[in-house]
CSV table of C-alpha atoms and ligand atoms in Angstrom, one decimal:
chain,number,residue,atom,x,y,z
R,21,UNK,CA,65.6,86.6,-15.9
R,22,UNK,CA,62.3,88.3,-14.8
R,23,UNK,CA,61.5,88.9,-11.4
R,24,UNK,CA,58.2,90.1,-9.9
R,25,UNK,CA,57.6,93.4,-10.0
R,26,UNK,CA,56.2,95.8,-7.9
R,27,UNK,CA,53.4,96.6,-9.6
R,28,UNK,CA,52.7,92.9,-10.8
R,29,UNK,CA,52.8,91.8,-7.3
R,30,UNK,CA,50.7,94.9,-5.9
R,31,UNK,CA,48.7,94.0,-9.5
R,32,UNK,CA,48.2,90.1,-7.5
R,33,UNK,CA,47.5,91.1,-4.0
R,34,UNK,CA,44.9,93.2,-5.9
R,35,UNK,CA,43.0,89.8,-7.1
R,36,UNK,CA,43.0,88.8,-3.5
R,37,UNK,CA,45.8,86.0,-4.4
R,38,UNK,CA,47.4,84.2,-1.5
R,39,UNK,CA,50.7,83.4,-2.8
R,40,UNK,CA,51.0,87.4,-4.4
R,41,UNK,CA,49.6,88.5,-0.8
R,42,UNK,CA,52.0,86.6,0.7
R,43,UNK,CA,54.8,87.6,-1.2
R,44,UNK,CA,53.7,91.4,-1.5
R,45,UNK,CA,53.5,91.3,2.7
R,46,UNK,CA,56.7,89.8,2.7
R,47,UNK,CA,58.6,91.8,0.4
R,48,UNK,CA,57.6,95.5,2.2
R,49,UNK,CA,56.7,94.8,5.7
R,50,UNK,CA,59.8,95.6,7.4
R,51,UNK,CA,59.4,99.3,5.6
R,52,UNK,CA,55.5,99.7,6.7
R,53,UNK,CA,56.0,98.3,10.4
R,54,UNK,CA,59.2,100.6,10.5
R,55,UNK,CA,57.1,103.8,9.6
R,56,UNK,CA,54.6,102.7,11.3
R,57,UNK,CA,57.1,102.7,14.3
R,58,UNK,CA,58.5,106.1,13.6
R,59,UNK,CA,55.1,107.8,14.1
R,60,UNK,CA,53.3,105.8,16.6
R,61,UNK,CA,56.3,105.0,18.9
R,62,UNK,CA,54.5,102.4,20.1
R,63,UNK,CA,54.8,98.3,18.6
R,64,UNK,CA,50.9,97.2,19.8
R,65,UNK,CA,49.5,100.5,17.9
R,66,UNK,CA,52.4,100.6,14.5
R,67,UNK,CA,51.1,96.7,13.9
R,68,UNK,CA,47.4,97.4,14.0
R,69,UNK,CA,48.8,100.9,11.7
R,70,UNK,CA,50.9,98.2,9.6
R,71,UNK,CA,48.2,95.7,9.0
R,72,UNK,CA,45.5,98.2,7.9
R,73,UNK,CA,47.9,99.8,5.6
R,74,UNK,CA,48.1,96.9,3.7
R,75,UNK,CA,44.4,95.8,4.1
R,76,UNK,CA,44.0,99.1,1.9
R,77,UNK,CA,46.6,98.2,-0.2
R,78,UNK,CA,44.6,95.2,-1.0
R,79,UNK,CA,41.5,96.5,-1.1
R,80,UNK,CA,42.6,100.0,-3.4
R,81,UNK,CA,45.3,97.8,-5.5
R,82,UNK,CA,43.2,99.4,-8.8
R,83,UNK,CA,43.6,102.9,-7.8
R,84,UNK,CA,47.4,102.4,-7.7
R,85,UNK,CA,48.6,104.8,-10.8
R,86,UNK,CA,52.0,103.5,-11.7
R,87,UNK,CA,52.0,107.2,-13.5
R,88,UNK,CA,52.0,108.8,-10.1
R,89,UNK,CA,54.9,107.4,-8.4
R,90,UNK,CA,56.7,104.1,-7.2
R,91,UNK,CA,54.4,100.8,-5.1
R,92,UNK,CA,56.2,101.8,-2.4
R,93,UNK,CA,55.9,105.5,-1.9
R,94,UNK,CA,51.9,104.7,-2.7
R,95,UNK,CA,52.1,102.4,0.2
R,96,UNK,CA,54.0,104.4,2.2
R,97,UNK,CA,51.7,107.3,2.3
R,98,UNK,CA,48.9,105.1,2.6
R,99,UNK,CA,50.9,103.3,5.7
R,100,UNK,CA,51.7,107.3,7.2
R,101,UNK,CA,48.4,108.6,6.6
R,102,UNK,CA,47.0,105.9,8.8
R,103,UNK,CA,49.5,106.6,11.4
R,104,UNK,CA,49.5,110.3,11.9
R,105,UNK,CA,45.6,109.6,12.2
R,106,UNK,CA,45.8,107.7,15.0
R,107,UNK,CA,48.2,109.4,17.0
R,108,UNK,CA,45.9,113.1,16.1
R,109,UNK,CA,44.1,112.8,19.3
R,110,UNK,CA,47.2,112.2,21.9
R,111,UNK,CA,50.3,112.7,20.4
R,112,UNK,CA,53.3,111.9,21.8
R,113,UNK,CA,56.2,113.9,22.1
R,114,UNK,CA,58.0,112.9,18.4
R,115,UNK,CA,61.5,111.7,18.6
R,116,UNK,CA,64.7,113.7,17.7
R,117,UNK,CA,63.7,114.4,14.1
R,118,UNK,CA,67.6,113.9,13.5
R,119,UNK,CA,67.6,110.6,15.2
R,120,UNK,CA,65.0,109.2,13.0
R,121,UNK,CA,67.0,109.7,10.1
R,122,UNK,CA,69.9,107.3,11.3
R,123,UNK,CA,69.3,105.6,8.0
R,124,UNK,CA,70.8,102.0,7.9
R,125,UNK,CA,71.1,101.2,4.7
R,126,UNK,CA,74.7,98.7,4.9
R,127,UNK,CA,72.7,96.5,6.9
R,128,UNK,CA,70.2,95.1,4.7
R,129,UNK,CA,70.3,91.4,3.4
R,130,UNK,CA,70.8,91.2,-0.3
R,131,UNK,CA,68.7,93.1,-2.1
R,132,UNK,CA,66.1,92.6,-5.0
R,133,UNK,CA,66.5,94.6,-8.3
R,134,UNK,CA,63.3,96.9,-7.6
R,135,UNK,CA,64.7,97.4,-4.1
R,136,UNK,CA,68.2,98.0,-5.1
R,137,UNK,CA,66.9,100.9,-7.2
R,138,UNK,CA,64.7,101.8,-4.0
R,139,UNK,CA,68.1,102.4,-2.5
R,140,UNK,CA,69.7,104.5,-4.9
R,141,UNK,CA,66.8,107.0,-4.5
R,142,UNK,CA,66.7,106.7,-1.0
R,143,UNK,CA,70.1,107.0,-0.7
R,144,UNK,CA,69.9,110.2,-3.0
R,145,UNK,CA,67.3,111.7,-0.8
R,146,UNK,CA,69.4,110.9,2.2
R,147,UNK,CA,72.2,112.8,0.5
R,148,UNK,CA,70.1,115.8,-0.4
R,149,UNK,CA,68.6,115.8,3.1
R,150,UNK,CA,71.9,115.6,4.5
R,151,UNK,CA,72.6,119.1,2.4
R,152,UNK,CA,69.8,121.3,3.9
R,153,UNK,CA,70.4,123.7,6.9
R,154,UNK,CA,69.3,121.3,10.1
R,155,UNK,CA,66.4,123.6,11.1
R,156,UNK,CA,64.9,122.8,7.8
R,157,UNK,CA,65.7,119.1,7.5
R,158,UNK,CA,63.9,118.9,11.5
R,159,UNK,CA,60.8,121.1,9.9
R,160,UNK,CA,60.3,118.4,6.8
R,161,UNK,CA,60.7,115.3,9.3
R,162,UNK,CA,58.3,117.1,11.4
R,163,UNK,CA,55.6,117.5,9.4
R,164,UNK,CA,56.5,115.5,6.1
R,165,UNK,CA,56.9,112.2,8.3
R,166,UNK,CA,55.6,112.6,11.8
R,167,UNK,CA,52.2,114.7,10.5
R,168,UNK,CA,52.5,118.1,12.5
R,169,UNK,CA,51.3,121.2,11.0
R,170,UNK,CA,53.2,124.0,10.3
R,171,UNK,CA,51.5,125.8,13.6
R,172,UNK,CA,52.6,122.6,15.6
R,173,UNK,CA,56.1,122.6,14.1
R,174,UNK,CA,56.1,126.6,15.5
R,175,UNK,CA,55.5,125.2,18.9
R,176,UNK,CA,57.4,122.5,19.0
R,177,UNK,CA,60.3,124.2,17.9
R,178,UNK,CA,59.5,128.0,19.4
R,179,UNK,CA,59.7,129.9,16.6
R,180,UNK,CA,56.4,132.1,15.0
R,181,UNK,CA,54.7,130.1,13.0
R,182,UNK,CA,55.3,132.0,9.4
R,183,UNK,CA,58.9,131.1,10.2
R,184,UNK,CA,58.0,127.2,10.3
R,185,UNK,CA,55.9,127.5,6.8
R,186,UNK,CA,58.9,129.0,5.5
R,187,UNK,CA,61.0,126.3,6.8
R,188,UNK,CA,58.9,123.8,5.4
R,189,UNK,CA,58.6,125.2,1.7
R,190,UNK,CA,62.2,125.9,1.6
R,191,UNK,CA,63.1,122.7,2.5
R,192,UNK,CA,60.9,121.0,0.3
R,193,UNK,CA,61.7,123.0,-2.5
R,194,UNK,CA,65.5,122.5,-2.4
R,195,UNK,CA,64.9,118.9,-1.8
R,196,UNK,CA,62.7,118.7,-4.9
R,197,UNK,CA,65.5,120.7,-6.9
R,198,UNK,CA,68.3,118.5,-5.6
R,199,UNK,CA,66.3,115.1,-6.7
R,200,UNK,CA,65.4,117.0,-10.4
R,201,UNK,CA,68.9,117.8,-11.1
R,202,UNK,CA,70.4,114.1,-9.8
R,203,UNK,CA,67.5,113.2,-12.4
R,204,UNK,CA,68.7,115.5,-15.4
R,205,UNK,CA,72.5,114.5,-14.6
R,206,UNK,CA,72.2,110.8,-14.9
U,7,UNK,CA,37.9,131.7,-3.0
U,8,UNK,CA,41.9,132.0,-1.7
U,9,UNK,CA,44.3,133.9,-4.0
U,10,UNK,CA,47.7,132.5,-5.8
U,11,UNK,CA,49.4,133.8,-3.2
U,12,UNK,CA,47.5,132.4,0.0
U,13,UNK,CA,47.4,128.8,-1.8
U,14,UNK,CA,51.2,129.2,-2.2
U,15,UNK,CA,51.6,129.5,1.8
U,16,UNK,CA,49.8,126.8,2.2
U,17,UNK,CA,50.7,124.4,-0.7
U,18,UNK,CA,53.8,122.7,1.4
U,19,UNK,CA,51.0,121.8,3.9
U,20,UNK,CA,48.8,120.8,1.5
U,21,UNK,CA,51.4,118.2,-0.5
U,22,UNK,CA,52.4,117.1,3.1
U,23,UNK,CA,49.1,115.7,3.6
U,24,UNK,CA,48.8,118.0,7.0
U,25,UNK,CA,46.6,120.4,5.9
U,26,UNK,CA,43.5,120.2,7.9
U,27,UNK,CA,39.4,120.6,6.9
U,28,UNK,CA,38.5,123.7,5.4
U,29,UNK,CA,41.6,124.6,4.6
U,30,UNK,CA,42.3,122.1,2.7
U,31,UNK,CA,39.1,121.8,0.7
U,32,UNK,CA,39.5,125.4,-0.4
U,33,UNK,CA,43.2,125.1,-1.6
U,34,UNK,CA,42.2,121.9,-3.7
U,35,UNK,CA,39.3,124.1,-5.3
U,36,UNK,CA,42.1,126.6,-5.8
U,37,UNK,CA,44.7,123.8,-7.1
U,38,UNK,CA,41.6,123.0,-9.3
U,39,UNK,CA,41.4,126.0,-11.2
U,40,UNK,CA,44.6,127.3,-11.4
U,41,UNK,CA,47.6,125.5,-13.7
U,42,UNK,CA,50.5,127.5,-12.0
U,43,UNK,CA,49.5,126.7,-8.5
U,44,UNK,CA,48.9,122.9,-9.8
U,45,UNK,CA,52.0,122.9,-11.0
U,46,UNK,CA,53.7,124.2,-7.4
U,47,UNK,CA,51.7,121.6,-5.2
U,48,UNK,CA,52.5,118.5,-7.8
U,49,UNK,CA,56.0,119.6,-7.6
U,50,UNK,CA,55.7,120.0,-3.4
U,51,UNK,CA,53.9,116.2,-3.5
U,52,UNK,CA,56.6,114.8,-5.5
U,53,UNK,CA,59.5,116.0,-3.2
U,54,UNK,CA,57.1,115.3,0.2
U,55,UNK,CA,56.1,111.4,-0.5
U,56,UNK,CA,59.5,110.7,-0.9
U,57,UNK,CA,60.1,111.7,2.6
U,58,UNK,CA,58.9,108.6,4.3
U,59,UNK,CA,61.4,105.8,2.4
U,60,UNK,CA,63.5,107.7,5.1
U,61,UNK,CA,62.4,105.9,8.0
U,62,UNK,CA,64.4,102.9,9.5
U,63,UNK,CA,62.9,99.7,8.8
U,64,UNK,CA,61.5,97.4,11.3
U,65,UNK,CA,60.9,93.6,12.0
U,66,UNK,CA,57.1,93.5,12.9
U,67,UNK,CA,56.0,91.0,15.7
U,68,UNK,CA,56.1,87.3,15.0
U,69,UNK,CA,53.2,86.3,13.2
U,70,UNK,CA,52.3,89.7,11.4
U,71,UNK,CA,52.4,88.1,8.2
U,72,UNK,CA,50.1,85.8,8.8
U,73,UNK,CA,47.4,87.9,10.0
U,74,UNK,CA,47.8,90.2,7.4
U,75,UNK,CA,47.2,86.7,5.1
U,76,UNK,CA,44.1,85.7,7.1
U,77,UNK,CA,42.8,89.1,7.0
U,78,UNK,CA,42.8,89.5,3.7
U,79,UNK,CA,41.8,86.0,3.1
U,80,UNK,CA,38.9,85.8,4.9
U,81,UNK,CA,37.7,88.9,2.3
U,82,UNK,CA,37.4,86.9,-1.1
U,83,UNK,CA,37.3,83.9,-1.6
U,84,UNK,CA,40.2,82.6,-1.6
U,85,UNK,CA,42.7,80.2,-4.3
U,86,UNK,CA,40.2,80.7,-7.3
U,87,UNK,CA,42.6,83.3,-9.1
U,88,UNK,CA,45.9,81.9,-8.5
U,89,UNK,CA,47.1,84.7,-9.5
U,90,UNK,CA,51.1,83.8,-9.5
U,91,UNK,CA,49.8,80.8,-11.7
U,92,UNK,CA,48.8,83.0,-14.6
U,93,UNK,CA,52.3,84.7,-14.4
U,94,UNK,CA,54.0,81.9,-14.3
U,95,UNK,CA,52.3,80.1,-17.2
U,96,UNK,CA,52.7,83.3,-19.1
U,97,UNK,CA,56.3,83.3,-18.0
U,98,UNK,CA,56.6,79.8,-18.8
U,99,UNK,CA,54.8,80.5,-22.1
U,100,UNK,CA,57.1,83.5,-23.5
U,101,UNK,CA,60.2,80.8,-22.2
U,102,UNK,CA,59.3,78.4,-24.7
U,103,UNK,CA,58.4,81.1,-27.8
U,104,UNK,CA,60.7,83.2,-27.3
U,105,UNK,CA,64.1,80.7,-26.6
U,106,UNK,CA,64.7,83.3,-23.5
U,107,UNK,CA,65.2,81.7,-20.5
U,108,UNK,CA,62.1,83.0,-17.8
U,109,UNK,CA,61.9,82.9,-14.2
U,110,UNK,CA,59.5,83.9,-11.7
U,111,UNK,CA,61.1,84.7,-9.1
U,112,UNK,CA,59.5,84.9,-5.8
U,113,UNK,CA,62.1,87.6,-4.2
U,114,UNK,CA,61.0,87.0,-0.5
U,115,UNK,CA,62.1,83.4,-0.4
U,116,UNK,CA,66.1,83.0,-0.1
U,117,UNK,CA,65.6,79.6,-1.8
U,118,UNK,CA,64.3,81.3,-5.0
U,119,UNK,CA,67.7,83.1,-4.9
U,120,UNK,CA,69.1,80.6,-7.2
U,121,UNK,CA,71.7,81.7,-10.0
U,122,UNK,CA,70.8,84.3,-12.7
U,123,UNK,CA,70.0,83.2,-16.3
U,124,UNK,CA,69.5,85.2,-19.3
U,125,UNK,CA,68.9,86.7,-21.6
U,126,UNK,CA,66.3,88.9,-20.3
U,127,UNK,CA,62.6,88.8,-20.8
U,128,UNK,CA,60.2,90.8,-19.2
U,129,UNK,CA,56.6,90.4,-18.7
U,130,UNK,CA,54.3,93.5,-18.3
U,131,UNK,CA,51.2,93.4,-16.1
U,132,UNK,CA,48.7,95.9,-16.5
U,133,UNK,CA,45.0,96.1,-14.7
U,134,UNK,CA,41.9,95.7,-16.8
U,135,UNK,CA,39.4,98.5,-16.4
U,136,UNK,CA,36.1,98.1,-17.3
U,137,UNK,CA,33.0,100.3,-16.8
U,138,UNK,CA,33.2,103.5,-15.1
U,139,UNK,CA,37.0,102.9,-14.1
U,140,UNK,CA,36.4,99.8,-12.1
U,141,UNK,CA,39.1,97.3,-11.8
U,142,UNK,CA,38.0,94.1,-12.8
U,143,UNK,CA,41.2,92.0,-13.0
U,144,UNK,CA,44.8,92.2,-14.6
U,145,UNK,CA,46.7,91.4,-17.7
U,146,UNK,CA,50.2,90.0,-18.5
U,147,UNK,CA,52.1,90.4,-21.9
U,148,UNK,CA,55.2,89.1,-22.2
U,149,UNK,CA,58.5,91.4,-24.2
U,150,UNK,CA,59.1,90.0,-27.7
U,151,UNK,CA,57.4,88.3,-30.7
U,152,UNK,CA,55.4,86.1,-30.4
U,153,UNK,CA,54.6,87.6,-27.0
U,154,UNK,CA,53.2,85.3,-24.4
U,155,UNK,CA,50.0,86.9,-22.5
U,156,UNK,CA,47.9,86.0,-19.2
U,157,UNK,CA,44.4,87.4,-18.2
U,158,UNK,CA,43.1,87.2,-15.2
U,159,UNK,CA,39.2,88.6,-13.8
U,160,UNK,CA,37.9,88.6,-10.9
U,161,UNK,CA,35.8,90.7,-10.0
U,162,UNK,CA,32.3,91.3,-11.4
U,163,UNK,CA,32.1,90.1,-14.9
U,164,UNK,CA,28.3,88.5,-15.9
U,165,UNK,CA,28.9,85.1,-16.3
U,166,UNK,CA,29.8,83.8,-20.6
U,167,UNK,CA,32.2,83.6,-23.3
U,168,UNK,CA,34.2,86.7,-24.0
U,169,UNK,CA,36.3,87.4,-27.3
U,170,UNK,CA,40.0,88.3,-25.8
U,171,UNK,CA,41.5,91.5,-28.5
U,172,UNK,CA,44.5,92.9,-28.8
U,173,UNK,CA,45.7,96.0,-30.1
U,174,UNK,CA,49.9,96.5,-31.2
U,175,UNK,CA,51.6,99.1,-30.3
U,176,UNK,CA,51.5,100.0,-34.4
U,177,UNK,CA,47.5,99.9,-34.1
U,178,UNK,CA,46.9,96.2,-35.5
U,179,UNK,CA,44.0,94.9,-34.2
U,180,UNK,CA,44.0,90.7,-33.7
U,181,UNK,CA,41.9,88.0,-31.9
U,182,UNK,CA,43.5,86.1,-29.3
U,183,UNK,CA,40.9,83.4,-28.1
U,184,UNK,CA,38.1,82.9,-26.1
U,185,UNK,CA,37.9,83.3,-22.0
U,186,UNK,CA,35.4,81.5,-20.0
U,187,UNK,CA,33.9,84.1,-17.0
U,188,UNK,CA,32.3,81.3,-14.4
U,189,UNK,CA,31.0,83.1,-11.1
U,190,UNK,CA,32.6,86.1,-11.7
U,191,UNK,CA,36.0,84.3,-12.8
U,192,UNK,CA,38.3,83.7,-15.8
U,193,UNK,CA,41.5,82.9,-16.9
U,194,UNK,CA,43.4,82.6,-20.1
U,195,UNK,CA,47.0,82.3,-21.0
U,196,UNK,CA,48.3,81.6,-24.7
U,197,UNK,CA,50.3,83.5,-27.5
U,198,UNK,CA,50.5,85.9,-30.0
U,199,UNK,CA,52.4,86.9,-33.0
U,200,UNK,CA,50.4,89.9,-33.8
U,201,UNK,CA,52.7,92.5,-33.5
U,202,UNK,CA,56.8,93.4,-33.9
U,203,UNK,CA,56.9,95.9,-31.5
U,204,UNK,CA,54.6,94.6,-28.4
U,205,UNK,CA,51.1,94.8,-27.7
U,206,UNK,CA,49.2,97.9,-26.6
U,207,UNK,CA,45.9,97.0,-25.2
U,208,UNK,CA,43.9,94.0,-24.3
U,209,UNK,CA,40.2,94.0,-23.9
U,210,UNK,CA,37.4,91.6,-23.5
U,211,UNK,CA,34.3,91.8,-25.7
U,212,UNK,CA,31.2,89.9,-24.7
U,213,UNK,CA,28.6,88.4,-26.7
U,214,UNK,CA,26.6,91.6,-27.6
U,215,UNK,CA,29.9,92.9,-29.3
U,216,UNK,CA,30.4,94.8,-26.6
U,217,UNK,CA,33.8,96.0,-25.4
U,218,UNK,CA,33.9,95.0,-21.1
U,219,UNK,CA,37.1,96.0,-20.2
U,220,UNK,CA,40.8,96.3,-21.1
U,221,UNK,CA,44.1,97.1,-20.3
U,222,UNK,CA,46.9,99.4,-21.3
U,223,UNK,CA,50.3,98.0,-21.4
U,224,UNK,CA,52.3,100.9,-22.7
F,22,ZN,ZN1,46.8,130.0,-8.1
């Protein structure tokens, strides 16, 4: 059997194809209006957020480097970018950075093949996020989802600011060496 | 200039995406130069794009899809690619040579959920680049021999008859057809036995011998 990839969907949406926009919107709108959510906080702004995302995902569909990483993750960072933008002149207060990491992954409907694989690595990021010190895990929600700077992460948290950068590249450094070595042991 | 070892204080904020102005511009001209600090930030990037798949999904507002739809819609015109028409008629198409059983499969629609069949056939899409990286369309190739292939353009080819090449994966170089490009369109879907172990490129060579753009599908 052969499904529609990813990339061959992305690949359609690209050509400005209704049925591959359709099915492209379909298939990852639930993950860009949730981010969208996460940062903005607020459902007026995250759909405006969550309909330029993919706008840009239509319009940049050639600059997508399958090389580089996974449709999603491109889209995803295209979809954060554009909401830690909007929210740069009056930010609100973010969330518990724990709280937005009540991942619900039992819930979903059945899952496609690319999306079940989705879930393996999101459950193996889960896991390895899970496995860092909670002042670390808070520093990487902080800045690598909600957009604050190290300097914003030191306020927000009260602690000097060479303390948050330190935070931040420790954390991201034993996440990166947790998903390597899941990689290696497969 | 920054040295190694202020570009490594700021590389997690730089692979975060929250690195600001001038910062930022001198760390990439840093990251430019220097291999080891390339290597730290790609390594930083890798782990930090990953971090947003960890958000909780969301049901957007009743009728999101279909702006979305309109919006990009009312850019291009619209139904003159049919995009999910050349995939299926390549599916279709590496079906029949190929005695696999294909399917596309819109995953979004629960009544495309229908039983699995096999065995397995995949198609690969790939987009065709033509002059000075520009994206002017997309190829399929079907898995197997003969391999069933679909082109699609869309973009800004001059109008004419085009010579559709393809290269296998072993270097054999072989003549597929002929595309029609009418306002800027084309699209072709047919078959190929040229090669055992799948094809490597497609291009599109106009009139003039010239090679217009093509696509890399390993
Ligand atoms: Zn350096």
């Amino acid at each position: 059997m052969w499904s529609v990839s990813d990339d061959a969907l992305l690949a359609g949406l690209g050509t400005g194809d209704p049925e591959a926009a359709s099915a492209f919107v379909r298939r990852f709108q639930r993950r860009v209006f949730g981010l969208a959510m996460t940062i903005v906080g607020e459902a007026r702004a995250a759909e405006d957020v969550a309909q330029e995302a993919f706008l840009r995902a239509w319009r940049h569909a050639g600059a997508y480097d399958p090389r580089r990483g996974t449709v999603i993750t491109w889209l995803l960072t295209i979809t954060r970018n554009l909401a830690i933008d909007s929210v740069r002149v009056r930010r609100p207060l973010p969330l518990d950075p724990d709280a937005i990491l009540g991942l619900d992954l039992g819930g979903r409907e059945r899952l496609p093949d690319e999306l079940a694989t989705l879930r393996d690595d999101t459950d193996r990021l889960s896991a390895a996020m899970a496995r860092l010190p909670a002042e670390q895990r808070r520093a990487l929600v902080l800045s690598g989802l909600l957009g604050l700077t190290a300097r914003e992460v030191g306020e927000r948290e009260g602690i000097p600011l060479g303390t948050a950068k330190t935070r931040i590249r420790t954390g991201l450094l034993r996440l990166r060496a947790a998903l390597v070595s899941e990689e290696r042991a497969e | 200039m920054l040295t190694c070892a202020e570009v490594r204080d700021l590389a997690p904020e730089l692979a975060l995406g929250v690195l600001g102005g001038a910062e930022r511009a001198e760390t990439l001209a840093h990251v430019d130069d220097c291999v080891q600090c390339r290597s730290l930030v790609g390594e930083l990037t890798d782990a930090g794009e990953l971090l947003p798949l960890l958000s909780r999904e969301a049901e957007p507002p009743s009728g999101f899809e279909d702006r979305v739809l309109a919006a990009v819609g009312g850019g291009r015109k619209r139904g003159r690619l049919r995009w999910l028409a050349v995939v299926a008629a390549t599916a279709a198409a590496a079906a029949i040579v190929s005695v696999a059983t294909v399917r596309v499969v819109d995953r979004g629609r629960d009544d495309d959920r229908a039983a699995a069949v096999s065995p397995v056939s995949e198609v690969n899409s790939a987009p065709m680049v033509g002059a000075g990286g520009a994206n002017v369309g997309w190829a399929f190739a079907s898995d197997g021999r003969p391999s069933a292939v679909g082109i699609s353009v869309g973009y800004v080819l001059p109008p004419g008859s085009y010579t559709i090449k393809a290269i296998s994966a072993t270097g054999a170089t072989v003549r597929l057809g002929t595309m029609q490009v009418t306002d800027g369109y084309g699209v072709w879907t047919g078959t190929t036995k040229a090669s055992d172990d799948g094809l490597a490129v497609i291009s599109l060579v106009d009139a003039a011998g010239r090679e217009v753009c093509q696509a890399s599908l390993i």
